[in-house]
Amino acid sequence: MTTDDALRCGDLTDPVRLAHLAESGLGPRVDDRMEWFAARVRRWLEVPVALVSLVRPDEQVFPGAAGLGEPWASSRRTPLTHSFCQHVVATRRPLVIEDARADPLVAENLAVRDLGVVAYAGMPLTDESGHVLGSLCAIDLVPRSWRPAELEALADLAAACSIELRLRLARVGAERERARRDDLEESLRDAVDRSQTLLEVSRSVADSTSMEDVRAGLAGLTRGGLEPDHLDVLVVGDDGILQRLPGPDDPDGADRWDPSGEEPTPPALAVAERRAVYCATRREFDDVFGARSRGRLRDLDLHAVVAAPFLGPRGASGALVLGWRRPREFSPADLLLVSTVTAYTARAIDHVSWIQHRVTVAREMQQALLTQVPDVPGLQIAARYEPADAEEYVGGDWFDVSPLRAPGQETAVVISVGDIVGHELDAAIDMGQVRSMLRQAAWDRAAGPPSLIVHAFETANAGAGLDAAGTMVVAHLRRRAGGRWTMTWVNAGHPLPILVTPGETRLLEGHGRLFGLPAGVVDERGDQEVDVPPGAVLVLYSDGLVEQRGADIDERTEDLRAFLAQRGTTEPGVLADAVMGEFGRRSGDDVVVLVVRFD
């Protein structure tokens, strides 16, 4: 069998592949760089186990592993009878399995029985010539439907890991060549520098969550290899026009390469023709571009320029422009480095766009779920909300204010503040359902005490299979004859409300069990009632306001009570902002503050 035949078949015994495995120096020992990739896969994809697996003819070894159980974590190897990764090498393609127990390819593999592997996603790790040395894989112990974004992230990390493997092999080759030909030392060192630069930049842009991160990651190009004197990053806006991202040397973001108009510019031409555009001297530049671009080149004191597009699945998303203050010939290695960096950057831009879309949707959903505080005669009401997940702007805390009128009863308002167990999107979804169910229960039992509202909600919560759990305070505010208010409330495991009246600031006692506990818990919750004097201020809040790592919750609650004693007569909106600013900024949890002032 020839080398080409072996490569096409993904032959585990291909001598070139085995030689490259040996030259990498990686085996059944911990390697810090490979450990980094495994840990990043485990964190990004939220899987219990992640591996950098290199496949030999009779075994697989794990120079990088995260979450692997014993005895495998110590031995760092398994026979091929326990290997899914051998199929990635054999096919030279990714392998994605949702439930190995039902997959005929691997159902009999001993990794299912001995290692508990159920769901598997593995991406090829390749050398420069295309030989698959092993796999970067994510493993779950339960069936799992892998999302496209997860597989894309895994593929990006596998590409970066492959670069690391290629870099190791390049170093081996460089050392071998240096021993034979001292005159190549400088060029080999330059190649390593380029690889290091590529690894640094690709890793930086792969971690990007914003366009600013992308711009900052590409700044690594100014060190090693290319070392340009000028760097611009332009992205295609919603209007289809290239927009320049401001950098540290130009914070106002002035567009130094105007992409509009009939006269082409380097980035506009690169995007339009989907190819790198480069000029080694001003004379070459002047032969291609018009007077405005020539003037801009001289304003920037540049002689040589290269512009390369960010090409992704949906076309060109922008362009990278590098410039030098001296003439420069562009070698194939220069253009390859630029091309590779822009390919990584295109993926990062797509990922950032996806994140920004998700954040926008999450924020719109959160705002739709949260109540718009209504106008209630006789009451001034203000509410504030701050999620723990600042990026997605969603969480499981809520507040609700709902005026209602019961038959034969005076006008009443039902208010609630609560906290769903958990954070982020799942908690926000549960919160929306809980709040709606509570409001329905409040209308159905408008004449009854708040404990009946909570009881009706819990019945629906269990019966509908929502099984949400958490804490809440539900209160009836009723205006009696003569304009005086009374408050009746029930507390399901929630922090105590605070009532600020002239001369007194007190915690409203009456603490019951959480909602959503398993069936059989019989601790009944009691309703509490208090007459509210005119001018009093009621403050309800979630536990994120008074819980802080390393601090006593009772002391924090007392601090909040003292804070309100000094400012309790403040206008509710101002008071809510002050409370959130003083206490909420120190919280790592979702925070809700609801302030009600009784005229």
Tab-separated table of C-alpha atoms in Angstrom, residues 450 472-475 487-500 504-513 525-530 538-541 554 557-558 561:
chain	number	residue	atom	x	y	z
A	450	PRO	CA	-52.581	35.232	49.830
A	472	MET	CA	-41.747	34.177	47.116
A	473	VAL	CA	-43.733	36.771	49.016
A	474	VAL	CA	-47.334	37.344	47.884
A	475	ALA	CA	-49.272	40.248	49.409
A	487	MET	CA	-51.383	44.595	53.922
A	488	THR	CA	-51.971	40.827	54.135
A	489	TRP	CA	-49.110	38.585	53.053
A	490	VAL	CA	-47.689	35.094	53.002
A	491	ASN	CA	-43.971	34.310	52.883
A	492	ALA	CA	-42.754	31.121	51.162
A	493	GLY	CA	-39.142	30.977	52.319
A	494	HIS	CA	-38.302	34.467	51.028
A	495	PRO	CA	-36.256	37.258	52.685
A	496	LEU	CA	-38.447	39.292	55.020
A	497	PRO	CA	-40.072	42.448	53.620
A	498	ILE	CA	-39.200	45.723	55.338
A	499	LEU	CA	-41.848	48.317	56.303
A	500	VAL	CA	-40.583	51.835	56.924
A	504	GLU	CA	-39.828	52.751	62.936
A	505	THR	CA	-38.267	50.393	60.375
A	506	ARG	CA	-39.130	46.745	60.920
A	507	LEU	CA	-38.884	43.355	59.295
A	508	LEU	CA	-42.272	41.794	58.567
A	509	GLU	CA	-42.011	38.381	60.204
A	510	GLY	CA	-43.852	35.224	59.165
A	511	HIS	CA	-41.468	32.896	57.343
A	512	GLY	CA	-42.835	29.680	55.769
A	513	ARG	CA	-41.474	26.870	53.630
A	525	ARG	CA	-47.935	28.809	55.744
A	526	GLY	CA	-49.777	31.419	57.752
A	527	ASP	CA	-51.138	34.744	56.515
A	528	GLN	CA	-49.943	37.899	58.256
A	529	GLU	CA	-51.677	41.289	58.331
A	530	VAL	CA	-50.654	44.807	59.242
A	538	LEU	CA	-42.743	48.894	51.812
A	539	VAL	CA	-39.582	47.315	50.391
A	540	LEU	CA	-39.543	43.791	48.982
A	541	TYR	CA	-36.400	42.259	47.479
A	554	ASP	CA	-28.449	38.622	58.991
A	557	THR	CA	-30.221	42.433	56.252
A	558	GLU	CA	-29.644	44.658	59.287
A	561	ARG	CA	-32.798	47.953	57.354
